[in-house]
Amino acid sequence: RIAFDGDAVVFSAESDEVYKREGLEGFRKFESQNASKPMEGGPFGEFLKKLSVLRAIYLDENGVSKVRIGIVTARDSAAHARVINTLRAWGTPADEAHFVGQWNKAPILKAFGAHIFFDDQEKHVLGASGVVAAGHVPGPHDGSAPVIPSGDLPA
């Protein structure tokens, strides 16, 4: 079970950049206007695509694979459509997708049973590391400041 953050990890940092320039309202407007436009790939975009091939190889007759993919992102439900449409356009189904907004990602990762999690924000990596091996994917922004707000996580 492998879990990923979305923006600036499997997807490009384009939406993060909009958030930095225009705030939450601008971000939501941008995502709504571009909901059907697939995002470009980020640092782990190709890895997700290859992992999806492996997932398909191990699908059983019930459509369940030994390889499970989760997306756990600080986007909230108001900004979910573009993620889902991008995954579909790429042919990379996720077994689970969670849009946690300001909530802590660790409980979701624990419930998913993730074996490893990748995020571009050090705050989320540290918060998740208590329940799963967590890898930091250096992002295009200040690591000490969350790009899309999230709740207080343990340091």
JSON list of C-alpha atoms in Angstrom, two decimals:
[
{"chain": "A", "resi": 1, "resn": "ARG", "atom": "CA", "xyz": [0.00, 0.00, 0.00]},
{"chain": "A", "resi": 2, "resn": "ILE", "atom": "CA", "xyz": [1.57, 3.20, -1.23]},
{"chain": "A", "resi": 3, "resn": "ALA", "atom": "CA", "xyz": [0.07, 6.60, -0.51]},
{"chain": "A", "resi": 4, "resn": "PHE", "atom": "CA", "xyz": [0.83, 9.93, -2.11]},
{"chain": "A", "resi": 5, "resn": "ASP", "atom": "CA", "xyz": [-0.01, 13.55, -1.59]},
{"chain": "A", "resi": 6, "resn": "GLY", "atom": "CA", "xyz": [-1.31, 15.10, -4.81]},
{"chain": "A", "resi": 7, "resn": "ASP", "atom": "CA", "xyz": [-0.06, 18.56, -5.75]},
{"chain": "A", "resi": 8, "resn": "ALA", "atom": "CA", "xyz": [3.72, 18.89, -6.23]},
{"chain": "A", "resi": 9, "resn": "VAL", "atom": "CA", "xyz": [4.11, 15.11, -5.72]},
{"chain": "A", "resi": 10, "resn": "VAL", "atom": "CA", "xyz": [2.19, 13.10, -8.34]},
{"chain": "A", "resi": 11, "resn": "PHE", "atom": "CA", "xyz": [0.72, 16.22, -9.94]},
{"chain": "A", "resi": 12, "resn": "SER", "atom": "CA", "xyz": [2.48, 19.43, -10.93]},
{"chain": "A", "resi": 13, "resn": "ALA", "atom": "CA", "xyz": [2.74, 22.34, -8.49]},
{"chain": "A", "resi": 14, "resn": "GLU", "atom": "CA", "xyz": [0.54, 24.53, -10.73]},
{"chain": "A", "resi": 15, "resn": "SER", "atom": "CA", "xyz": [-2.38, 24.60, -8.29]},
{"chain": "A", "resi": 16, "resn": "ASP", "atom": "CA", "xyz": [-0.08, 25.28, -5.33]},
{"chain": "A", "resi": 17, "resn": "GLU", "atom": "CA", "xyz": [1.29, 28.27, -7.22]},
{"chain": "A", "resi": 18, "resn": "VAL", "atom": "CA", "xyz": [-2.24, 29.58, -7.82]},
{"chain": "A", "resi": 19, "resn": "TYR", "atom": "CA", "xyz": [-2.96, 29.20, -4.11]},
{"chain": "A", "resi": 20, "resn": "LYS", "atom": "CA", "xyz": [0.18, 31.16, -3.20]},
{"chain": "A", "resi": 21, "resn": "ARG", "atom": "CA", "xyz": [-0.71, 34.00, -5.58]},
{"chain": "A", "resi": 22, "resn": "GLU", "atom": "CA", "xyz": [-4.48, 34.17, -5.13]},
{"chain": "A", "resi": 23, "resn": "GLY", "atom": "CA", "xyz": [-5.34, 32.52, -1.82]},
{"chain": "A", "resi": 24, "resn": "LEU", "atom": "CA", "xyz": [-7.97, 29.89, -1.15]},
{"chain": "A", "resi": 25, "resn": "GLU", "atom": "CA", "xyz": [-10.76, 31.62, -3.09]},
{"chain": "A", "resi": 26, "resn": "GLY", "atom": "CA", "xyz": [-8.53, 31.98, -6.17]},
{"chain": "A", "resi": 27, "resn": "PHE", "atom": "CA", "xyz": [-7.40, 28.37, -5.84]},
{"chain": "A", "resi": 28, "resn": "ARG", "atom": "CA", "xyz": [-10.98, 27.07, -5.67]},
{"chain": "A", "resi": 29, "resn": "LYS", "atom": "CA", "xyz": [-12.04, 29.23, -8.63]},
{"chain": "A", "resi": 30, "resn": "PHE", "atom": "CA", "xyz": [-9.05, 27.99, -10.68]},
{"chain": "A", "resi": 31, "resn": "GLU", "atom": "CA", "xyz": [-9.78, 24.36, -9.82]},
{"chain": "A", "resi": 32, "resn": "SER", "atom": "CA", "xyz": [-13.47, 24.75, -10.65]},
{"chain": "A", "resi": 33, "resn": "GLN", "atom": "CA", "xyz": [-12.65, 26.35, -14.02]},
{"chain": "A", "resi": 34, "resn": "ASN", "atom": "CA", "xyz": [-10.11, 23.61, -14.80]},
{"chain": "A", "resi": 35, "resn": "ALA", "atom": "CA", "xyz": [-11.89, 20.61, -13.26]},
{"chain": "A", "resi": 36, "resn": "SER", "atom": "CA", "xyz": [-12.01, 18.71, -16.55]},
{"chain": "A", "resi": 37, "resn": "LYS", "atom": "CA", "xyz": [-8.44, 19.61, -17.56]},
{"chain": "A", "resi": 38, "resn": "PRO", "atom": "CA", "xyz": [-5.98, 16.92, -16.42]},
{"chain": "A", "resi": 39, "resn": "MET", "atom": "CA", "xyz": [-3.03, 18.18, -14.43]},
{"chain": "A", "resi": 40, "resn": "GLU", "atom": "CA", "xyz": [0.54, 17.77, -15.59]},
{"chain": "A", "resi": 41, "resn": "GLY", "atom": "CA", "xyz": [2.71, 15.23, -13.84]},
{"chain": "A", "resi": 42, "resn": "GLY", "atom": "CA", "xyz": [4.84, 16.06, -10.83]},
{"chain": "A", "resi": 43, "resn": "PRO", "atom": "CA", "xyz": [8.02, 14.40, -9.54]},
{"chain": "A", "resi": 44, "resn": "PHE", "atom": "CA", "xyz": [6.22, 11.09, -8.84]},
{"chain": "A", "resi": 45, "resn": "GLY", "atom": "CA", "xyz": [3.76, 11.22, -11.76]},
{"chain": "A", "resi": 46, "resn": "GLU", "atom": "CA", "xyz": [5.60, 8.62, -13.82]},
{"chain": "A", "resi": 47, "resn": "PHE", "atom": "CA", "xyz": [6.11, 6.45, -10.74]},
{"chain": "A", "resi": 48, "resn": "LEU", "atom": "CA", "xyz": [2.34, 6.46, -10.15]},
{"chain": "A", "resi": 49, "resn": "LYS", "atom": "CA", "xyz": [1.75, 5.44, -13.78]},
{"chain": "A", "resi": 50, "resn": "LYS", "atom": "CA", "xyz": [4.20, 2.53, -13.51]},
{"chain": "A", "resi": 51, "resn": "LEU", "atom": "CA", "xyz": [2.79, 1.51, -10.14]},
{"chain": "A", "resi": 52, "resn": "SER", "atom": "CA", "xyz": [-0.68, 1.44, -11.73]},
{"chain": "A", "resi": 53, "resn": "VAL", "atom": "CA", "xyz": [0.59, -1.06, -14.31]},
{"chain": "A", "resi": 54, "resn": "LEU", "atom": "CA", "xyz": [1.89, -3.26, -11.50]},
{"chain": "A", "resi": 55, "resn": "ARG", "atom": "CA", "xyz": [-1.43, -2.84, -9.69]},
{"chain": "A", "resi": 56, "resn": "ALA", "atom": "CA", "xyz": [-3.26, -4.10, -12.79]},
{"chain": "A", "resi": 57, "resn": "ILE", "atom": "CA", "xyz": [-0.99, -7.14, -13.10]},
{"chain": "A", "resi": 58, "resn": "TYR", "atom": "CA", "xyz": [-1.99, -8.27, -9.61]},
{"chain": "A", "resi": 59, "resn": "LEU", "atom": "CA", "xyz": [-5.75, -7.69, -9.94]},
{"chain": "A", "resi": 60, "resn": "ASP", "atom": "CA", "xyz": [-7.70, -10.75, -8.88]},
{"chain": "A", "resi": 61, "resn": "GLU", "atom": "CA", "xyz": [-11.05, -11.94, -10.24]},
{"chain": "A", "resi": 62, "resn": "ASN", "atom": "CA", "xyz": [-12.83, -9.59, -7.78]},
{"chain": "A", "resi": 63, "resn": "GLY", "atom": "CA", "xyz": [-10.96, -6.52, -9.03]},
{"chain": "A", "resi": 64, "resn": "VAL", "atom": "CA", "xyz": [-8.75, -6.30, -5.92]},
{"chain": "A", "resi": 65, "resn": "SER", "atom": "CA", "xyz": [-4.99, -5.99, -6.27]},
{"chain": "A", "resi": 66, "resn": "LYS", "atom": "CA", "xyz": [-2.11, -6.87, -3.97]},
{"chain": "A", "resi": 67, "resn": "VAL", "atom": "CA", "xyz": [-0.76, -3.42, -4.92]},
{"chain": "A", "resi": 68, "resn": "ARG", "atom": "CA", "xyz": [-2.93, -0.67, -3.48]},
{"chain": "A", "resi": 69, "resn": "ILE", "atom": "CA", "xyz": [-2.65, 3.05, -4.23]},
{"chain": "A", "resi": 70, "resn": "GLY", "atom": "CA", "xyz": [-3.96, 5.86, -2.05]},
{"chain": "A", "resi": 71, "resn": "ILE", "atom": "CA", "xyz": [-4.11, 9.61, -2.58]},
{"chain": "A", "resi": 72, "resn": "VAL", "atom": "CA", "xyz": [-4.22, 11.60, 0.66]},
{"chain": "A", "resi": 73, "resn": "THR", "atom": "CA", "xyz": [-4.24, 15.30, -0.09]},
{"chain": "A", "resi": 74, "resn": "ALA", "atom": "CA", "xyz": [-4.86, 18.54, 1.79]},
{"chain": "A", "resi": 75, "resn": "ARG", "atom": "CA", "xyz": [-7.30, 19.53, -0.93]},
{"chain": "A", "resi": 76, "resn": "ASP", "atom": "CA", "xyz": [-10.83, 19.52, 0.38]},
{"chain": "A", "resi": 77, "resn": "SER", "atom": "CA", "xyz": [-14.02, 18.26, -1.23]},
{"chain": "A", "resi": 78, "resn": "ALA", "atom": "CA", "xyz": [-14.49, 21.58, -3.04]},
{"chain": "A", "resi": 79, "resn": "ALA", "atom": "CA", "xyz": [-11.33, 20.88, -5.06]},
{"chain": "A", "resi": 80, "resn": "HIS", "atom": "CA", "xyz": [-11.59, 17.13, -5.63]},
{"chain": "A", "resi": 81, "resn": "ALA", "atom": "CA", "xyz": [-12.93, 16.92, -9.19]},
{"chain": "A", "resi": 82, "resn": "ARG", "atom": "CA", "xyz": [-9.68, 17.76, -10.96]},
{"chain": "A", "resi": 83, "resn": "VAL", "atom": "CA", "xyz": [-7.78, 15.08, -9.05]},
{"chain": "A", "resi": 84, "resn": "ILE", "atom": "CA", "xyz": [-10.35, 12.41, -9.95]},
{"chain": "A", "resi": 85, "resn": "ASN", "atom": "CA", "xyz": [-10.46, 13.53, -13.60]},
{"chain": "A", "resi": 86, "resn": "THR", "atom": "CA", "xyz": [-6.66, 13.55, -13.81]},
{"chain": "A", "resi": 87, "resn": "LEU", "atom": "CA", "xyz": [-6.38, 10.03, -12.38]},
{"chain": "A", "resi": 88, "resn": "ARG", "atom": "CA", "xyz": [-8.97, 8.84, -14.91]},
{"chain": "A", "resi": 89, "resn": "ALA", "atom": "CA", "xyz": [-7.26, 10.61, -17.83]},
{"chain": "A", "resi": 90, "resn": "TRP", "atom": "CA", "xyz": [-3.92, 9.08, -16.86]},
{"chain": "A", "resi": 91, "resn": "GLY", "atom": "CA", "xyz": [-5.43, 5.60, -16.46]},
{"chain": "A", "resi": 92, "resn": "THR", "atom": "CA", "xyz": [-4.11, 5.46, -12.89]},
{"chain": "A", "resi": 93, "resn": "PRO", "atom": "CA", "xyz": [-6.93, 4.39, -10.61]},
{"chain": "A", "resi": 94, "resn": "ALA", "atom": "CA", "xyz": [-6.46, 4.97, -6.91]},
{"chain": "A", "resi": 95, "resn": "ASP", "atom": "CA", "xyz": [-7.95, 2.42, -4.55]},
{"chain": "A", "resi": 96, "resn": "GLU", "atom": "CA", "xyz": [-8.66, 5.26, -2.14]},
{"chain": "A", "resi": 97, "resn": "ALA", "atom": "CA", "xyz": [-8.64, 9.04, -2.44]},
{"chain": "A", "resi": 98, "resn": "HIS", "atom": "CA", "xyz": [-9.02, 11.26, 0.62]},
{"chain": "A", "resi": 99, "resn": "PHE", "atom": "CA", "xyz": [-9.49, 15.02, 0.50]},
{"chain": "A", "resi": 100, "resn": "VAL", "atom": "CA", "xyz": [-8.69, 15.92, 4.09]},
{"chain": "A", "resi": 101, "resn": "GLY", "atom": "CA", "xyz": [-8.62, 19.73, 3.94]},
{"chain": "A", "resi": 102, "resn": "GLN", "atom": "CA", "xyz": [-7.30, 20.97, 7.27]},
{"chain": "A", "resi": 103, "resn": "TRP", "atom": "CA", "xyz": [-7.38, 17.57, 8.97]},
{"chain": "A", "resi": 104, "resn": "ASN", "atom": "CA", "xyz": [-4.36, 15.50, 9.95]},
{"chain": "A", "resi": 105, "resn": "LYS", "atom": "CA", "xyz": [-3.36, 12.91, 7.32]},
{"chain": "A", "resi": 106, "resn": "ALA", "atom": "CA", "xyz": [-1.94, 10.36, 9.80]},
{"chain": "A", "resi": 107, "resn": "PRO", "atom": "CA", "xyz": [-5.26, 8.74, 10.85]},
{"chain": "A", "resi": 108, "resn": "ILE", "atom": "CA", "xyz": [-6.22, 8.21, 7.19]},
{"chain": "A", "resi": 109, "resn": "LEU", "atom": "CA", "xyz": [-2.81, 6.71, 6.39]},
{"chain": "A", "resi": 110, "resn": "LYS", "atom": "CA", "xyz": [-3.08, 4.42, 9.40]},
{"chain": "A", "resi": 111, "resn": "ALA", "atom": "CA", "xyz": [-6.60, 3.26, 8.43]},
{"chain": "A", "resi": 112, "resn": "PHE", "atom": "CA", "xyz": [-5.44, 2.66, 4.83]},
{"chain": "A", "resi": 113, "resn": "GLY", "atom": "CA", "xyz": [-2.56, 0.60, 6.18]},
{"chain": "A", "resi": 114, "resn": "ALA", "atom": "CA", "xyz": [-0.04, 2.50, 4.07]},
{"chain": "A", "resi": 115, "resn": "HIS", "atom": "CA", "xyz": [3.44, 1.02, 3.96]},
{"chain": "A", "resi": 116, "resn": "ILE", "atom": "CA", "xyz": [4.94, 4.29, 2.70]},
{"chain": "A", "resi": 117, "resn": "PHE", "atom": "CA", "xyz": [3.69, 7.82, 2.11]},
{"chain": "A", "resi": 118, "resn": "PHE", "atom": "CA", "xyz": [5.17, 10.63, 0.00]},
{"chain": "A", "resi": 119, "resn": "ASP", "atom": "CA", "xyz": [4.45, 14.34, 0.56]},
{"chain": "A", "resi": 120, "resn": "ASP", "atom": "CA", "xyz": [6.10, 17.59, -0.47]},
{"chain": "A", "resi": 121, "resn": "GLN", "atom": "CA", "xyz": [5.44, 19.37, 2.81]},
{"chain": "A", "resi": 122, "resn": "GLU", "atom": "CA", "xyz": [7.76, 18.45, 5.64]},
{"chain": "A", "resi": 123, "resn": "LYS", "atom": "CA", "xyz": [4.99, 19.18, 8.16]},
{"chain": "A", "resi": 124, "resn": "HIS", "atom": "CA", "xyz": [2.85, 16.40, 6.68]},
{"chain": "A", "resi": 125, "resn": "VAL", "atom": "CA", "xyz": [5.81, 14.00, 6.44]},
{"chain": "A", "resi": 126, "resn": "LEU", "atom": "CA", "xyz": [6.59, 14.52, 10.11]},
{"chain": "A", "resi": 127, "resn": "GLY", "atom": "CA", "xyz": [2.94, 14.15, 11.09]},
{"chain": "A", "resi": 128, "resn": "ALA", "atom": "CA", "xyz": [2.59, 10.93, 9.12]},
{"chain": "A", "resi": 129, "resn": "SER", "atom": "CA", "xyz": [5.89, 9.42, 10.22]},
{"chain": "A", "resi": 130, "resn": "GLY", "atom": "CA", "xyz": [4.38, 8.26, 13.51]},
{"chain": "A", "resi": 131, "resn": "VAL", "atom": "CA", "xyz": [2.18, 5.75, 11.66]},
{"chain": "A", "resi": 132, "resn": "VAL", "atom": "CA", "xyz": [3.95, 5.07, 8.35]},
{"chain": "A", "resi": 133, "resn": "ALA", "atom": "CA", "xyz": [7.35, 5.37, 6.69]},
{"chain": "A", "resi": 134, "resn": "ALA", "atom": "CA", "xyz": [7.14, 8.80, 5.11]},
{"chain": "A", "resi": 135, "resn": "GLY", "atom": "CA", "xyz": [9.29, 10.31, 2.38]},
{"chain": "A", "resi": 136, "resn": "HIS", "atom": "CA", "xyz": [9.76, 13.99, 1.69]},
{"chain": "A", "resi": 137, "resn": "VAL", "atom": "CA", "xyz": [9.49, 15.09, -1.94]},
{"chain": "A", "resi": 138, "resn": "PRO", "atom": "CA", "xyz": [11.11, 18.54, -2.05]},
{"chain": "A", "resi": 139, "resn": "GLY", "atom": "CA", "xyz": [8.57, 21.00, -3.38]},
{"chain": "A", "resi": 140, "resn": "PRO", "atom": "CA", "xyz": [8.79, 24.38, -5.05]},
{"chain": "A", "resi": 141, "resn": "HIS", "atom": "CA", "xyz": [7.80, 26.28, -1.92]},
{"chain": "A", "resi": 142, "resn": "ASP", "atom": "CA", "xyz": [9.00, 27.16, 1.55]},
{"chain": "A", "resi": 143, "resn": "GLY", "atom": "CA", "xyz": [9.00, 23.92, 3.49]},
{"chain": "A", "resi": 144, "resn": "SER", "atom": "CA", "xyz": [8.20, 25.69, 6.75]},
{"chain": "A", "resi": 145, "resn": "ALA", "atom": "CA", "xyz": [4.92, 27.15, 5.49]},
{"chain": "A", "resi": 146, "resn": "PRO", "atom": "CA", "xyz": [2.05, 24.96, 4.28]},
{"chain": "A", "resi": 147, "resn": "VAL", "atom": "CA", "xyz": [0.91, 25.83, 0.79]},
{"chain": "A", "resi": 148, "resn": "ILE", "atom": "CA", "xyz": [-2.64, 24.61, 1.15]},
{"chain": "A", "resi": 149, "resn": "PRO", "atom": "CA", "xyz": [-3.60, 24.97, 4.81]},
{"chain": "A", "resi": 150, "resn": "SER", "atom": "CA", "xyz": [-3.81, 21.94, 7.02]},
{"chain": "A", "resi": 151, "resn": "GLY", "atom": "CA", "xyz": [-4.59, 21.41, 10.67]},
{"chain": "A", "resi": 152, "resn": "ASP", "atom": "CA", "xyz": [-1.99, 21.41, 13.40]},
{"chain": "A", "resi": 153, "resn": "LEU", "atom": "CA", "xyz": [0.12, 18.30, 13.13]},
{"chain": "A", "resi": 154, "resn": "PRO", "atom": "CA", "xyz": [2.53, 17.01, 15.74]},
{"chain": "A", "resi": 155, "resn": "ALA", "atom": "CA", "xyz": [6.11, 18.00, 14.99]}
]
